[in-house]
């Protein structure tokens, strides 16, 4: 997602949710149209482009149990281009992202191993005046975008839920989202293929996701405090392996302080519907003064809930906003796997230092 644009369209209040794009300017009859609006009618068509790009230099030391090796590279881990249009209560959004043309373990893809474009989002939506919005197409899911949009430091790391493969930020399907009155939060229901936006549907079963974010103290002025919960009931793969997920936790979505602590329990991992997994994820973002930004994340991914096969990761960052759309971050990360996970996931035992930039328009 362009991080602010991918998530903010789903939240009702900018103080308690991800940073939202400014609303389109009001049209005045007879006045010249602004550059991104077509026509001068009261209900004009507004079109807004967007760009987000991450660039980084990463130095990693990897321990395979016998010796330590190091590797360094320049990378562009995230490139998004978006186009969003609205007319009255209807809107549409398309997001393109850059990805390598090869998969895991492959060496040759399209034009060698080029960075190619694929669809991340492509949907149409309509919002009713009483607070309900429906969308269909390649739509954002509820859980992963909510976590990324709360932390607002996707340039530092992705959510552990996405890294573990237990969650996806978008899928093919339809969603309905109702904004509660008095800034009390929202509830949503989605129906998807279940394989994620990057994969073809492989079985007849569909995945259902129900989610809710409640701000219990909104009526007394404490807007940032939120309780989030979601449940996904679904299947994946040609064998329709079980893929159910329960996520619950507490969020703080303030202007200077943003934090969260969540637990996800997953019934079914990949093609193995009998294996269960657990993700514990906590994160913190502090904007103490001026352009400074500090972040921290601690997570534990229990790959198999019955064997203690786990990977624990700690991440810290310090950044500065050089300009409104431009940030630079210094990031340190340490990944500590169990002995079983070290053998099963090569490269999971590492220490990493990165210099990363993020620019968004």
mmCIF file of C-alpha atoms in Angstrom:
data_model
loop_
_atom_site.group_PDB
_atom_site.id
_atom_site.type_symbol
_atom_site.label_atom_id
_atom_site.label_comp_id
_atom_site.label_asym_id
_atom_site.label_seq_id
_atom_site.Cartn_x
_atom_site.Cartn_y
_atom_site.Cartn_z
ATOM 1 C CA UNK A 1 0.000 0.000 0.000
ATOM 2 C CA UNK A 2 1.079 3.336 -0.241
ATOM 3 C CA UNK A 3 1.053 2.995 3.535
ATOM 4 C CA UNK A 4 -1.052 6.041 4.364
ATOM 5 C CA UNK A 5 -3.286 5.577 1.309
ATOM 6 C CA UNK A 6 -3.648 1.767 1.608
ATOM 7 C CA UNK A 7 -5.061 1.910 5.110
ATOM 8 C CA UNK A 8 -6.420 5.396 5.783
ATOM 9 C CA UNK A 9 -9.360 4.962 3.427
ATOM 10 C CA UNK A 10 -10.675 2.357 5.913
ATOM 11 C CA UNK A 11 -10.509 4.461 9.087
ATOM 12 C CA UNK A 12 -12.971 7.073 10.237
ATOM 13 C CA UNK A 13 -10.770 9.414 12.316
ATOM 14 C CA UNK A 14 -7.270 10.578 11.541
ATOM 15 C CA UNK A 15 -6.372 11.055 15.214
ATOM 16 C CA UNK A 16 -7.055 7.447 16.105
ATOM 17 C CA UNK A 17 -6.180 5.674 12.884
ATOM 18 C CA UNK A 18 -3.564 5.685 10.167
ATOM 19 C CA UNK A 19 -2.703 9.022 8.645
ATOM 20 C CA UNK A 20 -5.351 9.895 6.080
ATOM 21 C CA UNK A 21 -5.053 11.645 2.757
ATOM 22 C CA UNK A 22 -6.605 15.118 2.702
ATOM 23 C CA UNK A 23 -10.168 15.221 1.386
ATOM 24 C CA UNK A 24 -10.729 16.471 -2.147
ATOM 25 C CA UNK A 25 -11.289 20.232 -2.415
ATOM 26 C CA UNK A 26 -14.828 21.522 -2.575
ATOM 27 C CA UNK A 27 -15.938 22.508 -6.025
ATOM 28 C CA UNK A 28 -17.329 26.001 -6.497
ATOM 29 C CA UNK A 29 -19.599 26.468 -9.509
ATOM 30 C CA UNK A 30 -17.992 28.755 -12.042
ATOM 31 C CA UNK A 31 -14.520 28.569 -10.488
ATOM 32 C CA UNK A 32 -11.550 26.901 -12.240
ATOM 33 C CA UNK A 33 -11.215 23.212 -11.439
ATOM 34 C CA UNK A 34 -8.178 22.127 -9.380
ATOM 35 C CA UNK A 35 -5.545 20.034 -11.217
ATOM 36 C CA UNK A 36 -6.857 16.671 -9.962
ATOM 37 C CA UNK A 37 -10.581 17.316 -10.490
ATOM 38 C CA UNK A 38 -12.566 17.037 -13.700
ATOM 39 C CA UNK A 39 -15.302 19.576 -14.286
ATOM 40 C CA UNK A 40 -16.780 22.274 -12.109
ATOM 41 C CA UNK A 41 -19.976 20.585 -10.996
ATOM 42 C CA UNK A 42 -20.709 20.195 -7.261
ATOM 43 C CA UNK A 43 -20.293 16.424 -7.682
ATOM 44 C CA UNK A 44 -17.062 16.435 -9.685
ATOM 45 C CA UNK A 45 -14.868 13.464 -10.428
ATOM 46 C CA UNK A 46 -11.626 13.673 -8.407
ATOM 47 C CA UNK A 47 -8.534 11.669 -9.368
ATOM 48 C CA UNK A 48 -5.537 11.440 -7.043
ATOM 49 C CA UNK A 49 -2.264 9.722 -7.942
ATOM 50 C CA UNK A 50 0.148 8.455 -5.299
ATOM 51 C CA UNK A 51 3.708 7.138 -5.077
ATOM 52 C CA UNK A 52 5.545 5.348 -2.278
ATOM 53 C CA UNK A 53 9.065 3.914 -2.518
ATOM 54 C CA UNK A 54 11.526 2.386 -0.066
ATOM 55 C CA UNK A 55 15.240 2.250 -0.778
ATOM 56 C CA UNK A 56 17.803 0.639 1.493
ATOM 57 C CA UNK A 57 21.324 -0.611 2.022
ATOM 58 C CA UNK A 58 21.418 -3.768 4.168
ATOM 59 C CA UNK A 59 24.370 -5.533 5.808
ATOM 60 C CA UNK A 60 23.561 -8.966 7.258
ATOM 61 C CA UNK A 61 25.556 -11.508 9.242
ATOM 62 C CA UNK A 62 24.068 -15.025 9.107
ATOM 63 C CA UNK A 63 24.910 -17.942 11.421
ATOM 64 C CA UNK A 64 24.134 -21.403 10.084
ATOM 65 C CA UNK A 65 25.285 -23.189 13.246
ATOM 66 C CA UNK A 66 28.813 -23.801 12.002
ATOM 67 C CA UNK A 67 30.153 -20.460 10.831
ATOM 68 C CA UNK A 68 29.062 -16.865 10.244
ATOM 69 C CA UNK A 69 28.789 -15.343 6.805
ATOM 70 C CA UNK A 70 28.024 -11.794 5.741
ATOM 71 C CA UNK A 71 26.362 -10.256 2.732
ATOM 72 C CA UNK A 72 25.381 -6.723 1.771
ATOM 73 C CA UNK A 73 23.219 -5.233 -0.960
ATOM 74 C CA UNK A 74 21.228 -2.251 -2.143
ATOM 75 C CA UNK A 75 17.542 -2.944 -2.520
ATOM 76 C CA UNK A 76 14.147 -1.367 -3.205
ATOM 77 C CA UNK A 77 11.906 -3.511 -0.992
ATOM 78 C CA UNK A 78 8.751 -1.514 -1.695
ATOM 79 C CA UNK A 79 7.631 0.398 -4.792
ATOM 80 C CA UNK A 80 3.955 1.373 -5.011
ATOM 81 C CA UNK A 81 2.092 3.550 -7.462
ATOM 82 C CA UNK A 82 -1.586 4.247 -6.945
ATOM 83 C CA UNK A 83 -4.477 5.987 -8.606
ATOM 84 C CA UNK A 84 -7.689 6.728 -6.743
ATOM 85 C CA UNK A 85 -10.819 8.371 -8.067
ATOM 86 C CA UNK A 86 -14.119 9.311 -6.506
ATOM 87 C CA UNK A 87 -17.468 10.676 -7.589
ATOM 88 C CA UNK A 88 -19.996 11.516 -4.902
ATOM 89 C CA UNK A 89 -20.058 8.394 -2.644
ATOM 90 C CA UNK A 90 -18.425 6.070 -5.185
ATOM 91 C CA UNK A 91 -14.692 5.532 -5.427
ATOM 92 C CA UNK A 92 -12.170 3.259 -7.102
ATOM 93 C CA UNK A 93 -8.530 2.516 -6.362
ATOM 94 C CA UNK A 94 -5.694 0.782 -8.192
ATOM 95 C CA UNK A 95 -2.293 0.070 -6.650
ATOM 96 C CA UNK A 96 0.701 -1.338 -8.529
ATOM 97 C CA UNK A 97 3.720 -2.763 -6.716
ATOM 98 C CA UNK A 98 7.172 -3.794 -7.875
ATOM 99 C CA UNK A 99 8.298 -7.371 -7.225
ATOM 100 C CA UNK A 100 11.086 -9.650 -8.433
ATOM 101 C CA UNK A 101 9.984 -11.822 -11.332
ATOM 102 C CA UNK A 102 11.325 -15.019 -9.735
ATOM 103 C CA UNK A 103 10.025 -16.964 -6.776
ATOM 104 C CA UNK A 104 11.925 -18.532 -3.898
ATOM 105 C CA UNK A 105 14.807 -20.664 -5.125
ATOM 106 C CA UNK A 106 14.518 -19.503 -8.743
ATOM 107 C CA UNK A 107 17.315 -17.746 -10.600
ATOM 108 C CA UNK A 108 15.726 -16.796 -13.912
ATOM 109 C CA UNK A 109 12.403 -15.040 -14.395
ATOM 110 C CA UNK A 110 11.129 -12.328 -16.727
ATOM 111 C CA UNK A 111 14.063 -10.606 -18.478
ATOM 112 C CA UNK A 112 16.544 -12.255 -16.139
ATOM 113 C CA UNK A 113 15.297 -11.404 -12.666
ATOM 114 C CA UNK A 114 13.799 -7.990 -13.298
ATOM 115 C CA UNK A 115 11.568 -6.021 -10.970
ATOM 116 C CA UNK A 116 8.133 -6.240 -12.569
ATOM 117 C CA UNK A 117 4.774 -4.688 -11.736
ATOM 118 C CA UNK A 118 1.741 -6.527 -10.408
ATOM 119 C CA UNK A 119 -1.635 -5.479 -9.048
ATOM 120 C CA UNK A 120 -1.743 -4.996 -5.292
ATOM 121 C CA UNK A 121 -5.238 -3.481 -5.175
ATOM 122 C CA UNK A 122 -7.950 -2.889 -7.766
ATOM 123 C CA UNK A 123 -11.426 -2.323 -6.430
ATOM 124 C CA UNK A 124 -14.580 -0.266 -6.634
ATOM 125 C CA UNK A 125 -16.374 0.921 -3.500
ATOM 126 C CA UNK A 126 -19.529 2.759 -2.500
ATOM 127 C CA UNK A 127 -20.158 4.454 0.846
ATOM 128 C CA UNK A 128 -23.707 4.922 2.079
ATOM 129 C CA UNK A 129 -24.585 7.989 4.117
ATOM 130 C CA UNK A 130 -25.308 5.938 7.240
ATOM 131 C CA UNK A 131 -21.676 4.773 7.481
ATOM 132 C CA UNK A 132 -21.540 1.496 5.536
ATOM 133 C CA UNK A 133 -19.014 1.034 2.716
ATOM 134 C CA UNK A 134 -18.878 -1.939 0.382
ATOM 135 C CA UNK A 135 -15.956 -2.800 -1.918
ATOM 136 C CA UNK A 136 -15.249 -5.531 -4.477
ATOM 137 C CA UNK A 137 -12.211 -6.543 -6.518
ATOM 138 C CA UNK A 138 -8.687 -6.972 -5.213
ATOM 139 C CA UNK A 139 -9.484 -5.468 -1.822
ATOM 140 C CA UNK A 140 -7.429 -4.762 1.309
ATOM 141 C CA UNK A 141 -8.105 -7.240 4.077
ATOM 142 C CA UNK A 142 -8.724 -5.931 7.585
ATOM 143 C CA UNK A 143 -6.022 -7.296 9.899
ATOM 144 C CA UNK A 144 -2.619 -6.716 8.269
ATOM 145 C CA UNK A 145 -3.455 -3.186 7.008
ATOM 146 C CA UNK A 146 -4.730 -2.266 10.486
ATOM 147 C CA UNK A 147 -1.462 -3.311 12.134
ATOM 148 C CA UNK A 148 0.721 -1.577 9.532
ATOM 149 C CA UNK A 149 -1.445 1.525 9.663
ATOM 150 C CA UNK A 150 -1.218 1.731 13.443
ATOM 151 C CA UNK A 151 2.573 1.421 13.640
ATOM 152 C CA UNK A 152 3.162 3.574 10.541
ATOM 153 C CA UNK A 153 6.739 2.286 10.222
ATOM 154 C CA UNK A 154 6.357 -0.251 7.422
ATOM 155 C CA UNK A 155 9.737 0.915 6.109
ATOM 156 C CA UNK A 156 11.334 -0.541 9.256
ATOM 157 C CA UNK A 157 9.607 -3.931 9.082
ATOM 158 C CA UNK A 158 6.457 -5.668 7.949
ATOM 159 C CA UNK A 159 4.027 -7.019 10.506
ATOM 160 C CA UNK A 160 4.997 -10.421 11.864
ATOM 161 C CA UNK A 161 1.623 -11.746 10.761
ATOM 162 C CA UNK A 162 2.528 -11.017 7.133
ATOM 163 C CA UNK A 163 6.134 -12.234 7.457
ATOM 164 C CA UNK A 164 4.968 -15.550 8.911
ATOM 165 C CA UNK A 165 2.555 -16.087 6.024
ATOM 166 C CA UNK A 166 -0.430 -16.305 8.371
ATOM 167 C CA UNK A 167 -1.935 -13.113 6.987
ATOM 168 C CA UNK A 168 -2.072 -11.185 3.725
ATOM 169 C CA UNK A 169 -2.670 -7.458 3.150
ATOM 170 C CA UNK A 170 -5.048 -7.949 0.197
ATOM 171 C CA UNK A 171 -7.081 -10.622 -1.554
ATOM 172 C CA UNK A 172 -9.635 -11.067 -4.318
ATOM 173 C CA UNK A 173 -13.131 -10.709 -2.936
ATOM 174 C CA UNK A 174 -15.525 -8.245 -1.359
ATOM 175 C CA UNK A 175 -15.734 -6.379 1.945
ATOM 176 C CA UNK A 176 -18.318 -4.431 3.920
ATOM 177 C CA UNK A 177 -17.262 -1.996 6.624
ATOM 178 C CA UNK A 178 -19.480 -0.024 8.982
ATOM 179 C CA UNK A 179 -18.179 3.010 10.875
ATOM 180 C CA UNK A 180 -19.646 3.204 14.362
ATOM 181 C CA UNK A 181 -21.124 6.510 15.554
ATOM 182 C CA UNK A 182 -19.395 8.841 18.019
ATOM 183 C CA UNK A 183 -15.936 7.699 16.863
ATOM 184 C CA UNK A 184 -16.365 4.366 18.626
ATOM 185 C CA UNK A 185 -14.585 2.454 15.843
ATOM 186 C CA UNK A 186 -15.691 0.146 13.049
ATOM 187 C CA UNK A 187 -16.736 -3.401 12.219
ATOM 188 C CA UNK A 188 -16.092 -5.238 8.980
ATOM 189 C CA UNK A 189 -16.835 -8.448 7.132
ATOM 190 C CA UNK A 190 -14.932 -9.776 4.124
ATOM 191 C CA UNK A 191 -15.237 -12.749 1.769
ATOM 192 C CA UNK A 192 -12.127 -13.724 -0.252
ATOM 193 C CA UNK A 193 -10.630 -16.472 -2.351
ATOM 194 C CA UNK A 194 -8.252 -17.082 0.548
ATOM 195 C CA UNK A 195 -4.967 -17.554 -1.315
ATOM 196 C CA UNK A 196 -3.949 -13.889 -1.130
ATOM 197 C CA UNK A 197 -3.701 -11.311 -3.891
ATOM 198 C CA UNK A 198 -0.521 -12.863 -5.336
ATOM 199 C CA UNK A 199 -1.925 -16.368 -5.873
ATOM 200 C CA UNK A 200 -4.632 -18.046 -7.921
ATOM 201 C CA UNK A 201 -7.600 -19.676 -6.178
ATOM 202 C CA UNK A 202 -6.902 -23.403 -5.763
ATOM 203 C CA UNK A 203 -10.098 -24.774 -4.197
ATOM 204 C CA UNK A 204 -13.853 -24.171 -4.075
ATOM 205 C CA UNK A 205 -13.843 -23.004 -0.467
ATOM 206 C CA UNK A 206 -13.893 -19.285 0.279
ATOM 207 C CA UNK A 207 -12.427 -17.431 3.237
ATOM 208 C CA UNK A 208 -14.462 -15.219 5.562
ATOM 209 C CA UNK A 209 -12.932 -12.529 7.773
ATOM 210 C CA UNK A 210 -14.737 -10.655 10.502
ATOM 211 C CA UNK A 211 -12.978 -7.790 12.279
ATOM 212 C CA UNK A 212 -13.738 -4.982 14.697
ATOM 213 C CA UNK A 213 -11.864 -2.080 16.208
ATOM 214 C CA UNK A 214 -13.499 -0.465 19.235
ATOM 215 C CA UNK A 215 -12.430 2.737 20.998
ATOM 216 C CA UNK A 216 -14.024 2.144 24.395
ATOM 217 C CA UNK A 217 -13.147 5.560 25.861
ATOM 218 C CA UNK A 218 -13.948 7.665 22.803
ATOM 219 C CA UNK A 219 -16.984 9.226 24.454
ATOM 220 C CA UNK A 220 -14.806 10.648 27.259
ATOM 221 C CA UNK A 221 -12.137 12.002 24.893
ATOM 222 C CA UNK A 222 -9.545 9.171 24.995
ATOM 223 C CA UNK A 223 -9.586 8.453 21.278
ATOM 224 C CA UNK A 224 -6.214 6.683 20.772
ATOM 225 C CA UNK A 225 -7.022 3.600 22.884
ATOM 226 C CA UNK A 226 -8.411 0.777 20.753
ATOM 227 C CA UNK A 227 -9.200 -2.886 21.121
ATOM 228 C CA UNK A 228 -8.833 -4.872 17.911
ATOM 229 C CA UNK A 229 -9.990 -8.393 17.115
ATOM 230 C CA UNK A 230 -10.447 -10.408 13.949
ATOM 231 C CA UNK A 231 -11.262 -13.971 12.992
ATOM 232 C CA UNK A 232 -10.591 -15.586 9.624
ATOM 233 C CA UNK A 233 -12.330 -18.822 8.662
ATOM 234 C CA UNK A 234 -10.949 -20.344 5.519
ATOM 235 C CA UNK A 235 -8.920 -22.844 3.571
ATOM 236 C CA UNK A 236 -5.905 -22.856 1.270
ATOM 237 C CA UNK A 237 -4.288 -25.063 -1.346
ATOM 238 C CA UNK A 238 -5.657 -27.781 -3.599
ATOM 239 C CA UNK A 239 -6.438 -29.961 -0.571
ATOM 240 C CA UNK A 240 -8.470 -27.194 1.111
ATOM 241 C CA UNK A 241 -6.212 -27.251 4.162
ATOM 242 C CA UNK A 242 -7.623 -25.469 7.196
ATOM 243 C CA UNK A 243 -6.521 -21.830 7.459
ATOM 244 C CA UNK A 244 -8.302 -20.237 10.421
ATOM 245 C CA UNK A 245 -6.814 -17.246 12.249
ATOM 246 C CA UNK A 246 -7.748 -15.470 15.474
ATOM 247 C CA UNK A 247 -6.069 -12.127 16.226
ATOM 248 C CA UNK A 248 -6.711 -9.968 19.280
ATOM 249 C CA UNK A 249 -4.875 -7.156 21.015
ATOM 250 C CA UNK A 250 -4.716 -3.608 22.296
ATOM 251 C CA UNK A 251 -3.620 -0.578 20.227
ATOM 252 C CA UNK A 252 -2.681 2.999 21.019
ATOM 253 C CA UNK A 253 -3.076 5.284 17.993
ATOM 254 C CA UNK A 254 -1.949 8.708 19.184
ATOM 255 C CA UNK A 255 -0.127 11.468 17.336
ATOM 256 C CA UNK A 256 3.153 11.265 19.279
ATOM 257 C CA UNK A 257 2.898 7.681 20.509
ATOM 258 C CA UNK A 258 1.640 4.640 18.599
ATOM 259 C CA UNK A 259 1.876 1.140 19.999
ATOM 260 C CA UNK A 260 0.300 -2.284 19.967
ATOM 261 C CA UNK A 261 0.435 -5.733 21.522
ATOM 262 C CA UNK A 262 -1.340 -8.582 19.719
ATOM 263 C CA UNK A 263 -1.601 -12.334 19.626
ATOM 264 C CA UNK A 264 -2.528 -14.453 16.615
ATOM 265 C CA UNK A 265 -3.386 -18.143 16.776
ATOM 266 C CA UNK A 266 -3.426 -19.954 13.460
ATOM 267 C CA UNK A 267 -5.111 -23.297 12.818
ATOM 268 C CA UNK A 268 -3.335 -24.680 9.769
ATOM 269 C CA UNK A 269 -0.016 -23.596 8.264
ATOM 270 C CA UNK A 270 0.440 -23.691 4.489
ATOM 271 C CA UNK A 271 -0.587 -27.092 3.096
ATOM 272 C CA UNK A 272 -0.615 -28.659 6.595
ATOM 273 C CA UNK A 273 -4.062 -28.108 8.050
ATOM 274 C CA UNK A 274 -3.154 -30.049 11.209
ATOM 275 C CA UNK A 275 -0.281 -27.814 12.267
ATOM 276 C CA UNK A 276 -0.991 -24.796 14.451
ATOM 277 C CA UNK A 277 1.079 -21.636 14.858
ATOM 278 C CA UNK A 278 1.194 -18.670 17.227
ATOM 279 C CA UNK A 279 2.424 -15.115 16.620
ATOM 280 C CA UNK A 280 3.105 -12.664 19.437
ATOM 281 C CA UNK A 281 3.765 -9.156 18.169
ATOM 282 C CA UNK A 282 4.416 -5.888 20.020
ATOM 283 C CA UNK A 283 5.538 -2.581 18.547
ATOM 284 C CA UNK A 284 6.153 1.028 19.503
ATOM 285 C CA UNK A 285 6.575 4.281 17.586
ATOM 286 C CA UNK A 286 7.531 7.549 19.283
ATOM 287 C CA UNK A 287 7.664 10.990 17.639
ATOM 288 C CA UNK A 288 9.257 12.857 20.566
ATOM 289 C CA UNK A 289 10.121 16.212 19.057
ATOM 290 C CA UNK A 290 10.442 17.853 15.670
ATOM 291 C CA UNK A 291 11.401 15.495 12.838
ATOM 292 C CA UNK A 292 12.694 12.614 15.014
ATOM 293 C CA UNK A 293 11.044 9.181 14.852
ATOM 294 C CA UNK A 294 11.962 6.147 16.974
ATOM 295 C CA UNK A 295 10.619 2.637 16.610
ATOM 296 C CA UNK A 296 10.897 -0.748 18.297
ATOM 297 C CA UNK A 297 9.369 -4.138 17.606
ATOM 298 C CA UNK A 298 9.588 -7.496 19.400
ATOM 299 C CA UNK A 299 7.906 -10.586 18.030
ATOM 300 C CA UNK A 300 7.880 -14.321 18.421
ATOM 301 C CA UNK A 301 6.664 -16.661 15.714
ATOM 302 C CA UNK A 302 5.942 -20.133 17.080
ATOM 303 C CA UNK A 303 5.991 -22.079 13.836
ATOM 304 C CA UNK A 304 4.608 -25.212 15.465
ATOM 305 C CA UNK A 305 2.599 -24.767 18.653
ATOM 306 C CA UNK A 306 3.321 -28.305 19.872
ATOM 307 C CA UNK A 307 7.098 -28.550 19.358
ATOM 308 C CA UNK A 308 8.481 -25.163 20.431
ATOM 309 C CA UNK A 309 9.784 -24.501 16.904
ATOM 310 C CA UNK A 310 10.084 -20.697 17.024
ATOM 311 C CA UNK A 311 11.780 -17.574 15.661
ATOM 312 C CA UNK A 312 12.100 -14.486 17.869
ATOM 313 C CA UNK A 313 12.978 -11.120 16.343
ATOM 314 C CA UNK A 314 13.934 -7.768 17.876
ATOM 315 C CA UNK A 315 14.046 -4.583 15.793
ATOM 316 C CA UNK A 316 14.947 -1.000 16.742
ATOM 317 C CA UNK A 317 15.136 2.100 14.566
ATOM 318 C CA UNK A 318 15.933 5.799 14.660
ATOM 319 C CA UNK A 319 14.751 8.090 11.899
ATOM 320 C CA UNK A 320 14.401 11.675 10.820
ATOM 321 C CA UNK A 321 11.853 13.368 8.567
ATOM 322 C CA UNK A 322 14.026 15.348 6.177
ATOM 323 C CA UNK A 323 10.936 16.746 4.467
ATOM 324 C CA UNK A 324 7.226 16.095 4.807
ATOM 325 C CA UNK A 325 7.261 13.195 2.324
ATOM 326 C CA UNK A 326 10.851 11.963 2.946
ATOM 327 C CA UNK A 327 12.161 9.900 5.884
ATOM 328 C CA UNK A 328 15.537 8.274 6.582
ATOM 329 C CA UNK A 329 15.913 5.463 9.147
ATOM 330 C CA UNK A 330 18.816 3.542 10.681
ATOM 331 C CA UNK A 331 17.617 0.054 11.609
ATOM 332 C CA UNK A 332 19.061 -2.787 13.632
ATOM 333 C CA UNK A 333 17.530 -6.266 13.795
ATOM 334 C CA UNK A 334 18.345 -9.573 15.494
ATOM 335 C CA UNK A 335 16.578 -12.818 14.624
ATOM 336 C CA UNK A 336 16.989 -15.746 17.038
ATOM 337 C CA UNK A 337 15.557 -19.104 15.941
ATOM 338 C CA UNK A 338 15.244 -22.285 17.962
ATOM 339 C CA UNK A 339 17.533 -25.105 16.887
ATOM 340 C CA UNK A 340 14.700 -26.741 14.970
ATOM 341 C CA UNK A 341 13.803 -23.517 13.181
ATOM 342 C CA UNK A 342 17.451 -22.808 12.310
ATOM 343 C CA UNK A 343 17.583 -26.085 10.377
ATOM 344 C CA UNK A 344 14.131 -25.688 8.816
ATOM 345 C CA UNK A 345 14.460 -22.026 7.811
ATOM 346 C CA UNK A 346 17.958 -21.342 6.427
ATOM 347 C CA UNK A 347 19.152 -17.822 7.178
ATOM 348 C CA UNK A 348 16.759 -17.283 10.089
ATOM 349 C CA UNK A 349 19.645 -16.752 12.561
ATOM 350 C CA UNK A 350 20.939 -13.319 11.589
ATOM 351 C CA UNK A 351 21.978 -9.863 12.727
ATOM 352 C CA UNK A 352 21.237 -7.015 10.347
ATOM 353 C CA UNK A 353 21.917 -3.304 9.981
ATOM 354 C CA UNK A 354 20.044 -1.229 7.396
ATOM 355 C CA UNK A 355 19.901 2.348 6.177
ATOM 356 C CA UNK A 356 16.456 2.877 4.678
ATOM 357 C CA UNK A 357 14.590 5.743 3.047
ATOM 358 C CA UNK A 358 10.879 6.199 2.488
ATOM 359 C CA UNK A 359 9.239 8.760 0.240
ATOM 360 C CA UNK A 360 5.517 9.083 -0.306
ATOM 361 C CA UNK A 361 3.342 11.494 -2.295
#
